[in-house]
Amino acid sequence: MLNPARFPEPEHQTEPILGWRAWRLHRTEGGLRIVPTTPRAAWEPRAAVHATCSGAHTREYLVYNPELAAQHRSPMPGCTCGIHAMKDPSRLARSGRATAVVGRVAMWGRVIEHTRGYRAEFAYPSRMRLVCSWCLWYGRLPAVPDRVFEHAGALRPACAEHAGRPAAVGTRLEVGPIQQELLGTYGVEALPEESFRPLDARRPVDAITRLLRAFDRRR
């Protein structure tokens, strides 16, 4: 049997619980789409995301947990499958250099709680907002952008200080209309800037973030 101390039992949630996620932002033929920062499909608007296990790491986990079925419901103790979300928004730093959107995500179905976050069976954004990709990478919340660059279908928000970075290329767009289009597409409300500050203020800055900030041109 799986060791319950290492792998907590799944929780079946009828009421959604909230976590934090970050996404990239792409423009498709169907409009704006939020895309996970890992190689996964875009989240379609007005439809819950249903987690499935790709089996990419199942063989490795089977070595340590032979009771884990190669094909199983997601999420499953002993595997890493499921829709991931963090408990603290400051943990989203370095989630991806092309991150464009941060938000609260509602999770339900089978949900497994971990020390820093959750893995869920179903999820959908509850609130979202655009963030400066570079500020988020350096852990500078709330990472408020003042412009958006669109290039080859990818949208990347930037603040005034980071708008001169080499990767900030493409058509320059206003933040307001893009954010309103995003919120309207997914039928959710804007995430207030103040949502970041309480947790970010009391969490110590880790060594990697301090090192990255030292190389950031924004002092």
PDB file of C-alpha atoms in Angstrom:
ATOM      1  CA  MET A   1       0.000   0.000   0.000  1.00  0.00           C
ATOM      2  CA  LEU A   2       1.050   3.611  -0.515  1.00  0.00           C
ATOM      3  CA  ASN A   3       2.605   5.288   2.484  1.00  0.00           C
ATOM      4  CA  PRO A   4      -0.053   7.779   3.743  1.00  0.00           C
ATOM      5  CA  ALA A   5       2.653   9.902   5.349  1.00  0.00           C
ATOM      6  CA  ARG A   6       4.169  10.564   1.924  1.00  0.00           C
ATOM      7  CA  PHE A   7       1.006  10.637  -0.161  1.00  0.00           C
ATOM      8  CA  PRO A   8      -2.074  12.225   1.435  1.00  0.00           C
ATOM      9  CA  GLU A   9      -5.446  10.702   0.667  1.00  0.00           C
ATOM     10  CA  PRO A  10      -7.504  12.405  -2.050  1.00  0.00           C
ATOM     11  CA  GLU A  11     -10.205  14.785  -0.928  1.00  0.00           C
ATOM     12  CA  HIS A  12     -13.459  14.880  -2.871  1.00  0.00           C
ATOM     13  CA  GLN A  13     -14.520  18.514  -2.931  1.00  0.00           C
ATOM     14  CA  THR A  14     -18.116  19.421  -3.717  1.00  0.00           C
ATOM     15  CA  GLU A  15     -17.456  23.102  -2.963  1.00  0.00           C
ATOM     16  CA  PRO A  16     -14.582  24.610  -4.977  1.00  0.00           C
ATOM     17  CA  ILE A  17     -11.417  25.623  -3.162  1.00  0.00           C
ATOM     18  CA  LEU A  18      -9.187  28.417  -4.440  1.00  0.00           C
ATOM     19  CA  GLY A  19      -5.542  28.367  -5.434  1.00  0.00           C
ATOM     20  CA  TRP A  20      -3.154  30.505  -7.485  1.00  0.00           C
ATOM     21  CA  ARG A  21      -1.974  29.869 -11.048  1.00  0.00           C
ATOM     22  CA  ALA A  22      -0.041  31.621 -13.801  1.00  0.00           C
ATOM     23  CA  TRP A  23      -0.556  31.327 -17.554  1.00  0.00           C
ATOM     24  CA  ARG A  24       0.846  32.509 -20.846  1.00  0.00           C
ATOM     25  CA  LEU A  25      -1.523  34.395 -23.154  1.00  0.00           C
ATOM     26  CA  HIS A  26      -2.027  33.629 -26.845  1.00  0.00           C
ATOM     27  CA  ARG A  27      -4.324  34.969 -29.530  1.00  0.00           C
ATOM     28  CA  THR A  28      -5.932  32.250 -31.642  1.00  0.00           C
ATOM     29  CA  GLU A  29      -8.552  32.234 -34.374  1.00  0.00           C
ATOM     30  CA  GLY A  30     -11.133  31.876 -31.610  1.00  0.00           C
ATOM     31  CA  GLY A  31      -9.780  34.808 -29.591  1.00  0.00           C
ATOM     32  CA  LEU A  32      -7.593  35.096 -26.497  1.00  0.00           C
ATOM     33  CA  ARG A  33      -6.622  31.906 -24.698  1.00  0.00           C
ATOM     34  CA  ILE A  34      -4.731  31.338 -21.455  1.00  0.00           C
ATOM     35  CA  VAL A  35      -2.092  28.626 -21.800  1.00  0.00           C
ATOM     36  CA  PRO A  36      -0.282  26.788 -18.968  1.00  0.00           C
ATOM     37  CA  THR A  37       3.371  27.664 -18.486  1.00  0.00           C
ATOM     38  CA  THR A  38       4.172  23.966 -18.986  1.00  0.00           C
ATOM     39  CA  PRO A  39       3.616  22.197 -22.341  1.00  0.00           C
ATOM     40  CA  ARG A  40      -0.148  21.729 -22.038  1.00  0.00           C
ATOM     41  CA  ALA A  41      -3.186  22.675 -24.097  1.00  0.00           C
ATOM     42  CA  ALA A  42      -4.874  26.049 -23.730  1.00  0.00           C
ATOM     43  CA  TRP A  43      -7.714  26.424 -21.246  1.00  0.00           C
ATOM     44  CA  GLU A  44     -10.893  26.886 -23.240  1.00  0.00           C
ATOM     45  CA  PRO A  45     -13.295  29.604 -22.082  1.00  0.00           C
ATOM     46  CA  ARG A  46     -16.470  28.736 -20.167  1.00  0.00           C
ATOM     47  CA  ALA A  47     -15.524  25.057 -19.880  1.00  0.00           C
ATOM     48  CA  ALA A  48     -13.981  23.332 -16.866  1.00  0.00           C
ATOM     49  CA  VAL A  49     -10.520  21.847 -17.304  1.00  0.00           C
ATOM     50  CA  HIS A  50     -10.531  18.110 -16.575  1.00  0.00           C
ATOM     51  CA  ALA A  51      -7.211  16.613 -15.490  1.00  0.00           C
ATOM     52  CA  THR A  52      -5.930  13.378 -16.985  1.00  0.00           C
ATOM     53  CA  CYS A  53      -2.624  11.600 -16.428  1.00  0.00           C
ATOM     54  CA  SER A  54      -0.360  11.672 -19.478  1.00  0.00           C
ATOM     55  CA  GLY A  55       1.630   8.722 -18.163  1.00  0.00           C
ATOM     56  CA  ALA A  56       4.889  10.544 -18.950  1.00  0.00           C
ATOM     57  CA  HIS A  57       6.351   9.778 -15.516  1.00  0.00           C
ATOM     58  CA  THR A  58       4.229   6.798 -14.521  1.00  0.00           C
ATOM     59  CA  ARG A  59       6.978   4.250 -15.194  1.00  0.00           C
ATOM     60  CA  GLU A  60       9.348   5.996 -12.772  1.00  0.00           C
ATOM     61  CA  TYR A  61       6.693   6.211 -10.066  1.00  0.00           C
ATOM     62  CA  LEU A  62       5.777   2.552 -10.526  1.00  0.00           C
ATOM     63  CA  VAL A  63       9.320   1.612  -9.467  1.00  0.00           C
ATOM     64  CA  TYR A  64       8.718   3.124  -6.032  1.00  0.00           C
ATOM     65  CA  ASN A  65       4.968   2.550  -5.878  1.00  0.00           C
ATOM     66  CA  PRO A  66       4.098  -0.727  -7.633  1.00  0.00           C
ATOM     67  CA  GLU A  67       0.482  -0.369  -6.434  1.00  0.00           C
ATOM     68  CA  LEU A  68       0.071   2.741  -8.604  1.00  0.00           C
ATOM     69  CA  ALA A  69      -1.877   1.785 -11.720  1.00  0.00           C
ATOM     70  CA  ALA A  70      -0.362   2.824 -15.028  1.00  0.00           C
ATOM     71  CA  GLN A  71      -3.773   4.219 -16.017  1.00  0.00           C
ATOM     72  CA  HIS A  72      -5.543   6.001 -13.190  1.00  0.00           C
ATOM     73  CA  ARG A  73      -7.908   8.781 -12.277  1.00  0.00           C
ATOM     74  CA  SER A  74      -6.225  12.148 -11.870  1.00  0.00           C
ATOM     75  CA  PRO A  75      -4.968  13.306  -9.442  1.00  0.00           C
ATOM     76  CA  MET A  76      -3.635  10.211  -7.719  1.00  0.00           C
ATOM     77  CA  PRO A  77      -1.424   9.854  -4.625  1.00  0.00           C
ATOM     78  CA  GLY A  78       2.043   8.750  -5.670  1.00  0.00           C
ATOM     79  CA  CYS A  79       1.847  10.538  -9.042  1.00  0.00           C
ATOM     80  CA  THR A  80       2.247  14.187 -10.019  1.00  0.00           C
ATOM     81  CA  CYS A  81      -0.793  14.386 -12.289  1.00  0.00           C
ATOM     82  CA  GLY A  82      -3.623  16.837 -11.774  1.00  0.00           C
ATOM     83  CA  ILE A  83      -4.207  20.556 -12.191  1.00  0.00           C
ATOM     84  CA  HIS A  84      -1.650  22.283  -9.992  1.00  0.00           C
ATOM     85  CA  ALA A  85      -2.248  25.481  -8.024  1.00  0.00           C
ATOM     86  CA  MET A  86      -0.303  27.246  -5.287  1.00  0.00           C
ATOM     87  CA  LYS A  87      -1.501  28.461  -1.889  1.00  0.00           C
ATOM     88  CA  ASP A  88       0.674  31.606  -1.927  1.00  0.00           C
ATOM     89  CA  PRO A  89       0.848  33.900  -4.993  1.00  0.00           C
ATOM     90  CA  SER A  90       4.499  34.701  -4.313  1.00  0.00           C
ATOM     91  CA  ARG A  91       5.261  31.066  -5.200  1.00  0.00           C
ATOM     92  CA  LEU A  92       4.364  31.908  -8.803  1.00  0.00           C
ATOM     93  CA  ALA A  93       7.664  33.755  -9.284  1.00  0.00           C
ATOM     94  CA  ARG A  94       9.790  32.129 -11.996  1.00  0.00           C
ATOM     95  CA  SER A  95       6.777  30.166 -13.239  1.00  0.00           C
ATOM     96  CA  GLY A  96       7.874  31.035 -16.770  1.00  0.00           C
ATOM     97  CA  ARG A  97       9.566  33.903 -18.584  1.00  0.00           C
ATOM     98  CA  ALA A  98       6.590  34.359 -20.907  1.00  0.00           C
ATOM     99  CA  THR A  99       3.969  34.406 -18.147  1.00  0.00           C
ATOM    100  CA  ALA A 100       1.296  37.000 -18.880  1.00  0.00           C
ATOM    101  CA  VAL A 101      -1.656  36.238 -16.589  1.00  0.00           C
ATOM    102  CA  VAL A 102      -2.022  35.453 -12.888  1.00  0.00           C
ATOM    103  CA  GLY A 103      -5.252  34.487 -11.203  1.00  0.00           C
ATOM    104  CA  ARG A 104      -7.238  32.591  -8.625  1.00  0.00           C
ATOM    105  CA  VAL A 105      -8.467  29.231  -9.812  1.00  0.00           C
ATOM    106  CA  ALA A 106     -11.437  27.286  -8.430  1.00  0.00           C
ATOM    107  CA  MET A 107     -10.784  23.552  -7.993  1.00  0.00           C
ATOM    108  CA  TRP A 108     -13.196  20.727  -7.296  1.00  0.00           C
ATOM    109  CA  GLY A 109     -13.780  17.002  -7.781  1.00  0.00           C
ATOM    110  CA  ARG A 110     -10.856  15.045  -6.388  1.00  0.00           C
ATOM    111  CA  VAL A 111      -8.410  17.460  -4.743  1.00  0.00           C
ATOM    112  CA  ILE A 112      -5.157  16.541  -2.997  1.00  0.00           C
ATOM    113  CA  GLU A 113      -3.648  19.121  -0.661  1.00  0.00           C
ATOM    114  CA  HIS A 114       0.131  19.497  -0.357  1.00  0.00           C
ATOM    115  CA  THR A 115       2.326  21.755   1.752  1.00  0.00           C
ATOM    116  CA  ARG A 116       2.518  24.537  -0.827  1.00  0.00           C
ATOM    117  CA  GLY A 117      -0.473  23.873  -3.029  1.00  0.00           C
ATOM    118  CA  TYR A 118      -3.045  21.524  -4.490  1.00  0.00           C
ATOM    119  CA  ARG A 119      -3.631  19.059  -7.308  1.00  0.00           C
ATOM    120  CA  ALA A 120      -7.181  18.930  -8.597  1.00  0.00           C
ATOM    121  CA  GLU A 121      -9.383  16.966 -10.964  1.00  0.00           C
ATOM    122  CA  PHE A 122     -11.394  19.943 -12.258  1.00  0.00           C
ATOM    123  CA  ALA A 123     -10.565  23.641 -12.363  1.00  0.00           C
ATOM    124  CA  TYR A 124     -11.592  26.963 -13.868  1.00  0.00           C
ATOM    125  CA  PRO A 125     -10.319  30.543 -13.338  1.00  0.00           C
ATOM    126  CA  SER A 126     -12.314  32.642 -10.881  1.00  0.00           C
ATOM    127  CA  ARG A 127     -10.387  35.940 -11.205  1.00  0.00           C
ATOM    128  CA  MET A 128      -7.488  37.000 -13.435  1.00  0.00           C
ATOM    129  CA  ARG A 129      -5.311  39.953 -14.349  1.00  0.00           C
ATOM    130  CA  LEU A 130      -2.389  40.742 -16.626  1.00  0.00           C
ATOM    131  CA  VAL A 131       1.064  40.959 -15.046  1.00  0.00           C
ATOM    132  CA  CYS A 132       4.468  42.154 -16.205  1.00  0.00           C
ATOM    133  CA  SER A 133       6.334  39.005 -17.244  1.00  0.00           C
ATOM    134  CA  TRP A 134       9.670  40.282 -15.968  1.00  0.00           C
ATOM    135  CA  CYS A 135       8.389  41.593 -12.626  1.00  0.00           C
ATOM    136  CA  LEU A 136       6.779  38.232 -11.894  1.00  0.00           C
ATOM    137  CA  TRP A 137       9.982  36.397 -12.838  1.00  0.00           C
ATOM    138  CA  TYR A 138      11.924  38.498 -10.332  1.00  0.00           C
ATOM    139  CA  GLY A 139       9.230  38.103  -7.680  1.00  0.00           C
ATOM    140  CA  ARG A 140       8.180  41.757  -7.789  1.00  0.00           C
ATOM    141  CA  LEU A 141       4.470  41.652  -7.023  1.00  0.00           C
ATOM    142  CA  PRO A 142       1.908  42.913  -7.899  1.00  0.00           C
ATOM    143  CA  ALA A 143       3.767  43.223 -11.255  1.00  0.00           C
ATOM    144  CA  VAL A 144       1.449  45.839 -12.769  1.00  0.00           C
ATOM    145  CA  PRO A 145       2.036  46.285 -16.544  1.00  0.00           C
ATOM    146  CA  ASP A 146       1.377  49.426 -18.555  1.00  0.00           C
ATOM    147  CA  ARG A 147       1.611  47.939 -22.053  1.00  0.00           C
ATOM    148  CA  VAL A 148       1.305  44.625 -23.899  1.00  0.00           C
ATOM    149  CA  PHE A 149       3.499  43.374 -26.737  1.00  0.00           C
ATOM    150  CA  GLU A 150       1.956  40.977 -29.265  1.00  0.00           C
ATOM    151  CA  HIS A 151       4.274  38.941 -31.473  1.00  0.00           C
ATOM    152  CA  ALA A 152       3.480  35.804 -33.484  1.00  0.00           C
ATOM    153  CA  GLY A 153       0.262  35.268 -31.547  1.00  0.00           C
ATOM    154  CA  ALA A 154       1.885  35.515 -28.110  1.00  0.00           C
ATOM    155  CA  LEU A 155       1.047  38.436 -25.823  1.00  0.00           C
ATOM    156  CA  ARG A 156       3.536  39.597 -23.214  1.00  0.00           C
ATOM    157  CA  PRO A 157       2.720  42.421 -20.775  1.00  0.00           C
ATOM    158  CA  ALA A 158       5.497  44.692 -19.520  1.00  0.00           C
ATOM    159  CA  CYS A 159       5.878  47.567 -17.101  1.00  0.00           C
ATOM    160  CA  ALA A 160       7.648  50.786 -18.122  1.00  0.00           C
ATOM    161  CA  GLU A 161      10.955  49.652 -16.608  1.00  0.00           C
ATOM    162  CA  HIS A 162      11.014  46.334 -18.472  1.00  0.00           C
ATOM    163  CA  ALA A 163       9.538  47.480 -21.793  1.00  0.00           C
ATOM    164  CA  GLY A 164      13.045  47.967 -23.180  1.00  0.00           C
ATOM    165  CA  ARG A 165      14.074  44.335 -22.781  1.00  0.00           C
ATOM    166  CA  PRO A 166      15.128  42.569 -26.026  1.00  0.00           C
ATOM    167  CA  ALA A 167      12.242  40.101 -25.703  1.00  0.00           C
ATOM    168  CA  ALA A 168       9.695  42.939 -25.502  1.00  0.00           C
ATOM    169  CA  VAL A 169       9.003  43.017 -29.237  1.00  0.00           C
ATOM    170  CA  GLY A 170       5.942  43.159 -31.443  1.00  0.00           C
ATOM    171  CA  THR A 171       2.889  45.337 -31.738  1.00  0.00           C
ATOM    172  CA  ARG A 172       2.384  47.548 -28.710  1.00  0.00           C
ATOM    173  CA  LEU A 173      -1.131  47.367 -27.253  1.00  0.00           C
ATOM    174  CA  GLU A 174      -2.953  49.022 -24.366  1.00  0.00           C
ATOM    175  CA  VAL A 175      -3.393  46.960 -21.204  1.00  0.00           C
ATOM    176  CA  GLY A 176      -7.020  47.922 -20.503  1.00  0.00           C
ATOM    177  CA  PRO A 177      -8.657  46.608 -23.697  1.00  0.00           C
ATOM    178  CA  ILE A 178      -6.646  43.375 -23.634  1.00  0.00           C
ATOM    179  CA  GLN A 179      -7.552  42.681 -20.021  1.00  0.00           C
ATOM    180  CA  GLN A 180     -11.226  43.431 -20.643  1.00  0.00           C
ATOM    181  CA  GLU A 181     -11.217  41.119 -23.653  1.00  0.00           C
ATOM    182  CA  LEU A 182      -9.605  38.384 -21.555  1.00  0.00           C
ATOM    183  CA  LEU A 183     -12.105  38.743 -18.706  1.00  0.00           C
ATOM    184  CA  GLY A 184     -15.040  38.849 -21.108  1.00  0.00           C
ATOM    185  CA  THR A 185     -13.825  35.772 -22.955  1.00  0.00           C
ATOM    186  CA  TYR A 186     -13.650  33.693 -19.780  1.00  0.00           C
ATOM    187  CA  GLY A 187     -16.585  35.359 -18.027  1.00  0.00           C
ATOM    188  CA  VAL A 188     -14.666  36.225 -14.852  1.00  0.00           C
ATOM    189  CA  GLU A 189     -13.874  39.361 -12.847  1.00  0.00           C
ATOM    190  CA  ALA A 190     -10.566  41.171 -12.524  1.00  0.00           C
ATOM    191  CA  LEU A 191      -8.198  40.157  -9.738  1.00  0.00           C
ATOM    192  CA  PRO A 192      -7.466  43.214  -7.547  1.00  0.00           C
ATOM    193  CA  GLU A 193      -3.837  44.282  -7.233  1.00  0.00           C
ATOM    194  CA  GLU A 194      -4.221  44.207  -3.454  1.00  0.00           C
ATOM    195  CA  SER A 195      -4.696  40.433  -3.567  1.00  0.00           C
ATOM    196  CA  PHE A 196      -0.927  39.960  -3.880  1.00  0.00           C
ATOM    197  CA  ARG A 197       0.357  42.243  -1.174  1.00  0.00           C
ATOM    198  CA  PRO A 198      -0.475  40.620   2.199  1.00  0.00           C
ATOM    199  CA  LEU A 199       1.128  37.243   1.469  1.00  0.00           C
ATOM    200  CA  ASP A 200       4.016  38.721  -0.506  1.00  0.00           C
ATOM    201  CA  ALA A 201       4.878  41.140   2.296  1.00  0.00           C
ATOM    202  CA  ARG A 202       5.308  38.525   4.995  1.00  0.00           C
ATOM    203  CA  ARG A 203       7.082  35.817   2.989  1.00  0.00           C
ATOM    204  CA  PRO A 204      10.903  36.037   3.125  1.00  0.00           C
ATOM    205  CA  VAL A 205      12.624  36.461  -0.231  1.00  0.00           C
ATOM    206  CA  ASP A 206      14.485  33.276  -1.141  1.00  0.00           C
ATOM    207  CA  ALA A 207      18.145  33.220  -2.181  1.00  0.00           C
ATOM    208  CA  ILE A 208      17.452  32.557  -5.878  1.00  0.00           C
ATOM    209  CA  THR A 209      15.058  35.494  -6.114  1.00  0.00           C
ATOM    210  CA  ARG A 210      17.597  37.771  -4.423  1.00  0.00           C
ATOM    211  CA  LEU A 211      20.237  36.663  -6.936  1.00  0.00           C
ATOM    212  CA  LEU A 212      17.942  37.253  -9.912  1.00  0.00           C
ATOM    213  CA  ARG A 213      17.006  40.690  -8.633  1.00  0.00           C
ATOM    214  CA  ALA A 214      20.686  41.570  -8.370  1.00  0.00           C
ATOM    215  CA  PHE A 215      20.986  41.079 -12.134  1.00  0.00           C
ATOM    216  CA  ASP A 216      17.749  42.866 -12.902  1.00  0.00           C
ATOM    217  CA  ARG A 217      18.286  46.306 -14.373  1.00  0.00           C
ATOM    218  CA  ARG A 218      15.338  47.554 -12.358  1.00  0.00           C
ATOM    219  CA  ARG A 219      16.753  48.422  -8.892  1.00  0.00           C
TER     220      ARG A 219
END
